[in-house]
PDB file of C-alpha atoms and ligand atoms in Angstrom:
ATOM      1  CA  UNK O  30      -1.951 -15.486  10.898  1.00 89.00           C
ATOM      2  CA  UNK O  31      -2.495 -13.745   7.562  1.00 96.00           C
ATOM      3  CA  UNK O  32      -0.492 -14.847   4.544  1.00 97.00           C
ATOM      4  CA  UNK O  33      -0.336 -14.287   0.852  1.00 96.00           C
ATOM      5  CA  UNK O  34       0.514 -16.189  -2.200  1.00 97.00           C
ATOM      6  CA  UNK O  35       2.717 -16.170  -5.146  1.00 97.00           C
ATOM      7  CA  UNK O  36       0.473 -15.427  -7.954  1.00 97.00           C
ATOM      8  CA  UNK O  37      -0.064 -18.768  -9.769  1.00 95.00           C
ATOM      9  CA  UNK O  38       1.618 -21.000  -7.331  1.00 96.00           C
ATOM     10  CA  UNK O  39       0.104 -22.905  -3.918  1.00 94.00           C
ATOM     11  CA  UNK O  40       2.791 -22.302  -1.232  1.00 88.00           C
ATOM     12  CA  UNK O  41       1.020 -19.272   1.270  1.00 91.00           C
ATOM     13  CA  UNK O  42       3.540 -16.935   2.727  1.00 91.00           C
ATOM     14  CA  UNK O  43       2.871 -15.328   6.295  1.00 96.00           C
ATOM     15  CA  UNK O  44       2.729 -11.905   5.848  1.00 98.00           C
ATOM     16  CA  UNK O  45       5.143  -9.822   8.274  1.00 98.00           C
ATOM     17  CA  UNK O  46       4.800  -6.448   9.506  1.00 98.00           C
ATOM     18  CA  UNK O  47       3.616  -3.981   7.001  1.00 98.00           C
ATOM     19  CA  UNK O  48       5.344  -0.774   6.762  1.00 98.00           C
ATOM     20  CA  UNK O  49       3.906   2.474   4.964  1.00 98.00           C
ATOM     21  CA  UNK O  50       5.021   5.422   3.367  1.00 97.00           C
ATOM     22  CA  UNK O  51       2.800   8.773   3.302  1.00 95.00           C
ATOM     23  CA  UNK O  52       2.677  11.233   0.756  1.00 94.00           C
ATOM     24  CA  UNK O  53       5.337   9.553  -1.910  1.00 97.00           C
ATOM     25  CA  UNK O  54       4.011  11.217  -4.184  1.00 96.00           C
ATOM     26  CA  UNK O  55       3.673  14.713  -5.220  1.00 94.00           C
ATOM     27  CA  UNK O  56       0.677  15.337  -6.755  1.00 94.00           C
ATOM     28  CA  UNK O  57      -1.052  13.310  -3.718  1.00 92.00           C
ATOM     29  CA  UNK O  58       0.726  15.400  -0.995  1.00 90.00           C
ATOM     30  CA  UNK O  59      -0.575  18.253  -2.766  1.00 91.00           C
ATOM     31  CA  UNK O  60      -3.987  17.067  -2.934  1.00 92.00           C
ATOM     32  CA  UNK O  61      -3.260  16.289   1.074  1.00 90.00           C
ATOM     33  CA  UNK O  62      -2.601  19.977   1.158  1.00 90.00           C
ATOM     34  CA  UNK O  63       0.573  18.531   3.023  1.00 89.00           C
ATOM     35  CA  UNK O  64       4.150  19.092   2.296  1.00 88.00           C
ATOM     36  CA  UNK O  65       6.521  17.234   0.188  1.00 89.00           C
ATOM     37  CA  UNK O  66       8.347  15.327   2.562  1.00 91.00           C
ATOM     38  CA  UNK O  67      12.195  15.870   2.624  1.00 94.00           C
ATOM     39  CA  UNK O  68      12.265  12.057   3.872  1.00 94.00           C
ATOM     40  CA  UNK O  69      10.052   9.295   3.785  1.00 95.00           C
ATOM     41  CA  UNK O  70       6.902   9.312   6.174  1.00 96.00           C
ATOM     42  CA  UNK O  71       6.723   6.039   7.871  1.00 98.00           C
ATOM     43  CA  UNK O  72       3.650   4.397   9.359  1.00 98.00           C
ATOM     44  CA  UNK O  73       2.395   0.557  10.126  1.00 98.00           C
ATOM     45  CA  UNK O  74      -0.869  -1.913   9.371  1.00 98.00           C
ATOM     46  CA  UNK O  75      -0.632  -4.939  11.551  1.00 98.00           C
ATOM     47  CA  UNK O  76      -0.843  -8.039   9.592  1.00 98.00           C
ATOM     48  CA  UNK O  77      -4.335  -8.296  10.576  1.00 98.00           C
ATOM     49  CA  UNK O  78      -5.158  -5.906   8.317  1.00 98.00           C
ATOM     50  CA  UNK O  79      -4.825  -8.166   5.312  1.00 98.00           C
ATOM     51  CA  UNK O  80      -7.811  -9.268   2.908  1.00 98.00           C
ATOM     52  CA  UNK O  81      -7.074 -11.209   0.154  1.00 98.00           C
ATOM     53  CA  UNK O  82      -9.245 -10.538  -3.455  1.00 98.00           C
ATOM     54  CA  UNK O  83     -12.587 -10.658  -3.230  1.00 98.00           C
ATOM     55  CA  UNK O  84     -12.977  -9.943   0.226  1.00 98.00           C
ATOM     56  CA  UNK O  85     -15.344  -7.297   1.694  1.00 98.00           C
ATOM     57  CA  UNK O  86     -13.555  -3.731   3.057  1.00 98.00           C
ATOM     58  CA  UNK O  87     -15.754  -3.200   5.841  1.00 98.00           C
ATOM     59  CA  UNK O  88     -16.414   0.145   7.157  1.00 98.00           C
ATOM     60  CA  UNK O  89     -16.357   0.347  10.969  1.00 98.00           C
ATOM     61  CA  UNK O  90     -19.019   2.020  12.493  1.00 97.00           C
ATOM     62  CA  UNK O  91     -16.196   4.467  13.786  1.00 98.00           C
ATOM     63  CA  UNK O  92     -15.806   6.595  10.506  1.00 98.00           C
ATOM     64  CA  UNK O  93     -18.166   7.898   7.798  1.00 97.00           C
ATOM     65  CA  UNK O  94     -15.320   8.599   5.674  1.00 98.00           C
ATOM     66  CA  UNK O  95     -12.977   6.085   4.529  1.00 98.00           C
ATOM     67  CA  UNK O  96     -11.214   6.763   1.147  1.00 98.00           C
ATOM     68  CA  UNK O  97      -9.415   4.073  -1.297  1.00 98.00           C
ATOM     69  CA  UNK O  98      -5.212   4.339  -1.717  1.00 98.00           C
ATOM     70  CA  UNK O  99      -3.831   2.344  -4.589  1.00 98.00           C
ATOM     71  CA  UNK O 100      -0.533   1.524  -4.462  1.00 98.00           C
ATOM     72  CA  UNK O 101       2.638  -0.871  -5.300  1.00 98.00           C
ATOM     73  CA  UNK O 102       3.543  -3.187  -2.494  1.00 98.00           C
ATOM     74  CA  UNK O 103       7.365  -4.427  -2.229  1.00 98.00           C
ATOM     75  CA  UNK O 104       6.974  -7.973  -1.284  1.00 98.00           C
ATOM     76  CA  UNK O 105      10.408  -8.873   1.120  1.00 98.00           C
ATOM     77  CA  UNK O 106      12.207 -12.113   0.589  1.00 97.00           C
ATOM     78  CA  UNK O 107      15.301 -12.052   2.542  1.00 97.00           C
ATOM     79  CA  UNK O 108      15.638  -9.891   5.781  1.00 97.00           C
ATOM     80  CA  UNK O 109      18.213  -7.181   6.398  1.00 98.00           C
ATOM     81  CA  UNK O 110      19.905  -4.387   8.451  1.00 98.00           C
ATOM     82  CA  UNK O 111      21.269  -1.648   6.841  1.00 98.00           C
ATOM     83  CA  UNK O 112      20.712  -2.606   3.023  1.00 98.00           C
ATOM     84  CA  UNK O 113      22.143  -0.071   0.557  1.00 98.00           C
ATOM     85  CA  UNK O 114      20.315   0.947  -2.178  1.00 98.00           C
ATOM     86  CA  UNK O 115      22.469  -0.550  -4.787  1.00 98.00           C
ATOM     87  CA  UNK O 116      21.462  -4.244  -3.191  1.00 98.00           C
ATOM     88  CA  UNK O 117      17.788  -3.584  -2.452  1.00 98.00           C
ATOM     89  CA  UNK O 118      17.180  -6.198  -5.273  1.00 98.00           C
ATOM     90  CA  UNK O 119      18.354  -9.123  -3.609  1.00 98.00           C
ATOM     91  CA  UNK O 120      16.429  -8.454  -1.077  1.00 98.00           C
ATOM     92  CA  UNK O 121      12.587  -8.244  -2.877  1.00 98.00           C
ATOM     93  CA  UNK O 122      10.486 -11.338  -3.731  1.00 97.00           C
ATOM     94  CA  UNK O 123       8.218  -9.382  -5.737  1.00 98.00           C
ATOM     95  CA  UNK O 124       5.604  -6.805  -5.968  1.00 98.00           C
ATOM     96  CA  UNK O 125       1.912  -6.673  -5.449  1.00 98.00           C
ATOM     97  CA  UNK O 126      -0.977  -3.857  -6.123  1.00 98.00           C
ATOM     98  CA  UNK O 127      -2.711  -3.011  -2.371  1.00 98.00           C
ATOM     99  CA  UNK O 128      -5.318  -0.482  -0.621  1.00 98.00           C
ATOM    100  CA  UNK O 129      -4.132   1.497   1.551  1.00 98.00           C
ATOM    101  CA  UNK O 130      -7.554   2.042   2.774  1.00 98.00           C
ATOM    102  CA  UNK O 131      -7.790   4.814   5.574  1.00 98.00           C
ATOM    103  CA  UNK O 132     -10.334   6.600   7.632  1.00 98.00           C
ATOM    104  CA  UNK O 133      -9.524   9.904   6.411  1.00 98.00           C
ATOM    105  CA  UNK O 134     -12.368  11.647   9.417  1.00 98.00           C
ATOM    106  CA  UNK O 135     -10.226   9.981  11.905  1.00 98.00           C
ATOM    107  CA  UNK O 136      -7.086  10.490  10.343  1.00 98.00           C
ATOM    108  CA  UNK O 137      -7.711  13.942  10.128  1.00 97.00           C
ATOM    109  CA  UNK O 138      -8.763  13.925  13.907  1.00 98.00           C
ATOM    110  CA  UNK O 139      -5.522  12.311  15.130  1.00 98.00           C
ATOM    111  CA  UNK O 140      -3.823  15.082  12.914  1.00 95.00           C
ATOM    112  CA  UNK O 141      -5.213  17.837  14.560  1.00 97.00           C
ATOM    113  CA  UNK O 142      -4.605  16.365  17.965  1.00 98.00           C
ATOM    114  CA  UNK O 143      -0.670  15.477  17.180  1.00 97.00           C
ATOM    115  CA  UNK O 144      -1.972  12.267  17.721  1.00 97.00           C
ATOM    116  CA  UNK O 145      -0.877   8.652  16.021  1.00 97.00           C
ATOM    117  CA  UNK O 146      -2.595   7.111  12.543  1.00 97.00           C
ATOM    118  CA  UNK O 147      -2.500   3.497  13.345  1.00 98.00           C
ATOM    119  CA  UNK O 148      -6.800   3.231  14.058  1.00 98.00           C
ATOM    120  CA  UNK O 149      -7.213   5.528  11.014  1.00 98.00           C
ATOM    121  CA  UNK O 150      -5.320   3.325   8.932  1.00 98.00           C
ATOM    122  CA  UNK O 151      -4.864  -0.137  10.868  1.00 98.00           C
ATOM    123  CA  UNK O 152      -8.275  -1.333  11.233  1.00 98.00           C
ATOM    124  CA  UNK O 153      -9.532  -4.560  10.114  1.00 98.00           C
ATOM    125  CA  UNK O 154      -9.881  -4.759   6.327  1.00 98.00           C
ATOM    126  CA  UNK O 155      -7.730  -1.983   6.071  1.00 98.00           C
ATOM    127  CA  UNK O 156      -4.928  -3.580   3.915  1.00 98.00           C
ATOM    128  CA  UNK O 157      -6.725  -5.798   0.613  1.00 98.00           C
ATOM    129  CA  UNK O 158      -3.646  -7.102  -1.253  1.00 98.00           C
ATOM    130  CA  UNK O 159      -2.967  -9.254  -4.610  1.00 98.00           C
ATOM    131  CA  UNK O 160      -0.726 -12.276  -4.833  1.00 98.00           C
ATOM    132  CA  UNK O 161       2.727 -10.969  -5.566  1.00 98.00           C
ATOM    133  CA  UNK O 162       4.061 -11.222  -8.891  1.00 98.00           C
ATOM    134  CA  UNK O 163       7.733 -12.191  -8.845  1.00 97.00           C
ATOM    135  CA  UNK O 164      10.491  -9.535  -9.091  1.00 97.00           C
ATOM    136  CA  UNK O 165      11.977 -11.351 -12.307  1.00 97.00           C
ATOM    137  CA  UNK O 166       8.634 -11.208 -14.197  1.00 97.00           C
ATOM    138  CA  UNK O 167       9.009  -7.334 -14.083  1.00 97.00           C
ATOM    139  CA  UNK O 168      11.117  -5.883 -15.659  1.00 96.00           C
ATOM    140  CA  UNK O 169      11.122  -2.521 -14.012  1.00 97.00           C
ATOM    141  CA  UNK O 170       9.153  -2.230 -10.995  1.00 98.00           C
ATOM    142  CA  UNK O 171       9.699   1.514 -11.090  1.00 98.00           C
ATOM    143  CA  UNK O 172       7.612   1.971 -14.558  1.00 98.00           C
ATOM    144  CA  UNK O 173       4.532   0.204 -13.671  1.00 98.00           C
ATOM    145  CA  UNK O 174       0.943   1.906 -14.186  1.00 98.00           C
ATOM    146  CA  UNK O 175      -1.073   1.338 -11.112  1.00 98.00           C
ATOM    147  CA  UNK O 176      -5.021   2.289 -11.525  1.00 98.00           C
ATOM    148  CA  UNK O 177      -8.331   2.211  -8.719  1.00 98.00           C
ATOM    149  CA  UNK O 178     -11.422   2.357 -10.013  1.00 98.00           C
ATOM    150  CA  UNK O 179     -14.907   2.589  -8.089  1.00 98.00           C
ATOM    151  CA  UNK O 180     -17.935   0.962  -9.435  1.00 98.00           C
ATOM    152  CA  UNK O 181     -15.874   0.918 -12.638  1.00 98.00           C
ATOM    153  CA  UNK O 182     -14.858   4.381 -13.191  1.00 98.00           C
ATOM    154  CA  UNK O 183     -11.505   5.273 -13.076  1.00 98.00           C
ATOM    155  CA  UNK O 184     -10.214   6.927  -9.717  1.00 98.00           C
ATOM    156  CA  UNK O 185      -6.676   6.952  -9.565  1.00 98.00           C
ATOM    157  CA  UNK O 186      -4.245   6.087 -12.281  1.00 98.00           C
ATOM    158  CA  UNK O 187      -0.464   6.849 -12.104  1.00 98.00           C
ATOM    159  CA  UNK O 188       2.962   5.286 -12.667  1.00 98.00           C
ATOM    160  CA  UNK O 189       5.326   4.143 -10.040  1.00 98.00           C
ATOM    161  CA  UNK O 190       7.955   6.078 -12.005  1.00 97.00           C
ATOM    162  CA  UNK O 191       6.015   9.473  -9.963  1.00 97.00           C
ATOM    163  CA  UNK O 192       7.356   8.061  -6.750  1.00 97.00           C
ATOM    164  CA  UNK O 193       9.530  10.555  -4.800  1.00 97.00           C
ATOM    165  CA  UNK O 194      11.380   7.965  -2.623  1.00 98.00           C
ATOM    166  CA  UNK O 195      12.311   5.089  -5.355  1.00 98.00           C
ATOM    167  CA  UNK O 196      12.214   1.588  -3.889  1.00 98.00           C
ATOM    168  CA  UNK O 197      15.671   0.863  -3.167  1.00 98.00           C
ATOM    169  CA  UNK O 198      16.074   4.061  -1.675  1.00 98.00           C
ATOM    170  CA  UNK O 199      13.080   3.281   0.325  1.00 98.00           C
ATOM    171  CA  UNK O 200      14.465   0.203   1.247  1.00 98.00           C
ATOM    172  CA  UNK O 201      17.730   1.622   2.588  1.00 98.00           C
ATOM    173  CA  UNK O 202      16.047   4.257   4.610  1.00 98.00           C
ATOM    174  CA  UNK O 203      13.664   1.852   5.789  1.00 98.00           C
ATOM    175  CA  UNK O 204      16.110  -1.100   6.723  1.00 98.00           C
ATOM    176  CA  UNK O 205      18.659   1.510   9.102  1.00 98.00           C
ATOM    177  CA  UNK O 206      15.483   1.614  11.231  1.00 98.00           C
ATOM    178  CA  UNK O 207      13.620  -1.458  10.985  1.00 98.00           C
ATOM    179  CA  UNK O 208      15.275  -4.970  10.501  1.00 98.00           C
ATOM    180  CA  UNK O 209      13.618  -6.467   7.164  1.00 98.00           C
ATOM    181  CA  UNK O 210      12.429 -10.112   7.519  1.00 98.00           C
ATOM    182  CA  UNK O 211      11.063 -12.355   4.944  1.00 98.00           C
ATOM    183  CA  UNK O 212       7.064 -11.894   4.074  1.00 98.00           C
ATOM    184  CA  UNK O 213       7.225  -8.260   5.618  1.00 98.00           C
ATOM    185  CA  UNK O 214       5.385  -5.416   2.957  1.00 98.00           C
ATOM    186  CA  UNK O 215       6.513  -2.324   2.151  1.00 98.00           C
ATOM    187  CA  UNK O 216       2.763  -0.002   1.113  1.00 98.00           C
ATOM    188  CA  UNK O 217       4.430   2.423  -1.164  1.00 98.00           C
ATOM    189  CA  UNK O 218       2.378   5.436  -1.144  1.00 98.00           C
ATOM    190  CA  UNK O 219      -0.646   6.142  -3.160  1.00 97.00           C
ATOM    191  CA  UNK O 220      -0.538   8.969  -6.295  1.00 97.00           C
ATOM    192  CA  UNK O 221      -3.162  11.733  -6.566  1.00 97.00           C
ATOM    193  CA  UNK O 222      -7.020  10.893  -6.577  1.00 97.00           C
ATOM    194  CA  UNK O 223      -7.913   9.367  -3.770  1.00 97.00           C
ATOM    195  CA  UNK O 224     -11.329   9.436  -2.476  1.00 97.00           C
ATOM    196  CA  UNK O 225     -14.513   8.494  -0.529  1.00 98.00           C
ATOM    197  CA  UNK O 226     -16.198   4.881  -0.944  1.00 98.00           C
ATOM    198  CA  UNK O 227     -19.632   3.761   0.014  1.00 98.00           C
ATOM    199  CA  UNK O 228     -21.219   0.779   1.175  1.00 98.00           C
ATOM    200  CA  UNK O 229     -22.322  -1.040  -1.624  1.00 98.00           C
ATOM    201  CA  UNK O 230     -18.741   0.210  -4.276  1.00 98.00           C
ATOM    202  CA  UNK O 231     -17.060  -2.398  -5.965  1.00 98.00           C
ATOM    203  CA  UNK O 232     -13.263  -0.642  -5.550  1.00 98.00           C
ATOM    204  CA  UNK O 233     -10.164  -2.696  -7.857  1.00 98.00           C
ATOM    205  CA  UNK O 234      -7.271  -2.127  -7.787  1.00 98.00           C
ATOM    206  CA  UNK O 235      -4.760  -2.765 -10.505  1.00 98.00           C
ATOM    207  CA  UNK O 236      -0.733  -2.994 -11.464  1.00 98.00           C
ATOM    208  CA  UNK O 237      -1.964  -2.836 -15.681  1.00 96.00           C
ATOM    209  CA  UNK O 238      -0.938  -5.716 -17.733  1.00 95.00           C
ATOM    210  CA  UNK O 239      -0.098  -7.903 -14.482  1.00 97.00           C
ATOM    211  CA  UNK O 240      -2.692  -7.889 -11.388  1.00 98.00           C
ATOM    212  CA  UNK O 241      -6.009  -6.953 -10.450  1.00 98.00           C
ATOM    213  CA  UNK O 242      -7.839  -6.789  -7.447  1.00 98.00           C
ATOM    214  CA  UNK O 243     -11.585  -6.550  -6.748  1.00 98.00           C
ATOM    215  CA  UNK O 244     -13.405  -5.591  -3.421  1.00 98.00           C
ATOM    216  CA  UNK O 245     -17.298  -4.757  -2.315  1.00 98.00           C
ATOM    217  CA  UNK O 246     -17.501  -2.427   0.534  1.00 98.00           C
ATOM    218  CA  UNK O 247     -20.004  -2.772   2.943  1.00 98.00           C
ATOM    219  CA  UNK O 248     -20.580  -1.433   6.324  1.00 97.00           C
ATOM    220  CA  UNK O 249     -19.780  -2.895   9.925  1.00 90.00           C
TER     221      UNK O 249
HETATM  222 MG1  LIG T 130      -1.244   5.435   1.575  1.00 86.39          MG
END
């Protein structure tokens, strides 16, 4: 079982199922050449797709094209059914910067064909996270700069204030469909930029002024 820690503290939490939202943020969906959604676009990693920093992303010999996604993770505490927005709080442990990494030649495939993400974005490796920072040491989640850089130059860099779907209302939406448990993650979309990475890149992955991740890539 995968699990993740609180940054500075021993206890290991078993992570949950992780739930994704696509194109959350405009400038990305335009990049996508997709359209703005009018609600959130939903898809899952299994836990199994969790590495923790440091680890090696490791390209499966089923893609030549996998591209990085930075973006916030919402890090649940205590489940829920049908959580308004306005309590969404109570409900978060913390936050954590993650890679949304994705085959985007077999993503694109499975688009053509009406057909489902989850190999495109579910393999192994797939889902590098931080520890979580704790909700109280931030003072507003929706503010935060989140930055990927390859080999050092910067890739992606954007605030969490770009979001379409905030996180409580992502929360709500998400909790009338899916029961919220404790240690479940909520991938929150990635902002414009993203892009291929080759065997041999160093990709991080940052939340500025609180987390930083750090991952070689190397092939299957
Ligand atoms: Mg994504």
């Amino acid at each position: 079982m995968k699990t993740i820690k609180i940054k500075n503290k021993d206890n290991e939490f078993p992570v949950g199922k992780i739930l994704c939202l696509g194109r959350n943020y405009i400038e990305h969906a335009k990049e996508m050449k997709a359209e703005i959604p009018s609600k959130p676009v939903v898809f899952l990693k299994p836990s199994s797709a969790i590495i923790r920093n440091g680890e090696n992303i490791i390209i499966p010999n089923i893609s030549k094209e996998l591209h990085h996604e930075v973006e916030l993770v919402i890090v649940i505490g205590s489940g829920g059914k049908n959580i308004p927005a306005k309590d969404a709080d109570d409900h978060i442990l913390g936050y954590a910067v993650g890679l949304d990494m994705t085959l985007r030649d077999v993503q694109n495939e499975a688009k053509t064909k009406g057909l489902p993400w989850t190999v495109a974005k579910g393999f192994d490796t797939s889902a590098p996270i931080s520890d979580i920072i704790e909700k109280d040491k931030i003072s507003d989640p929706q503010n935060l700069a989140i930055m990927c850089k390859v080999n050092g130059a910067i890739r992606q860099k954007s605030s969490t204030s770009n979001m379409i779907f905030s996180i409580q209302t992502v929360i709500e939406y998400l909790s009338s469909i899916f029961t919220l448990e404790t240690g479940d993650l909520i991938f929150t979309g990635t902002p414009e930029g993203v892009g291929l990475v080759n065997s041999g890149d160093i990709i991080e992955a940052e939340i500025e002024g609180f987390i930083k991740i750090s991952h070689p890539v190397i092939t299957a």
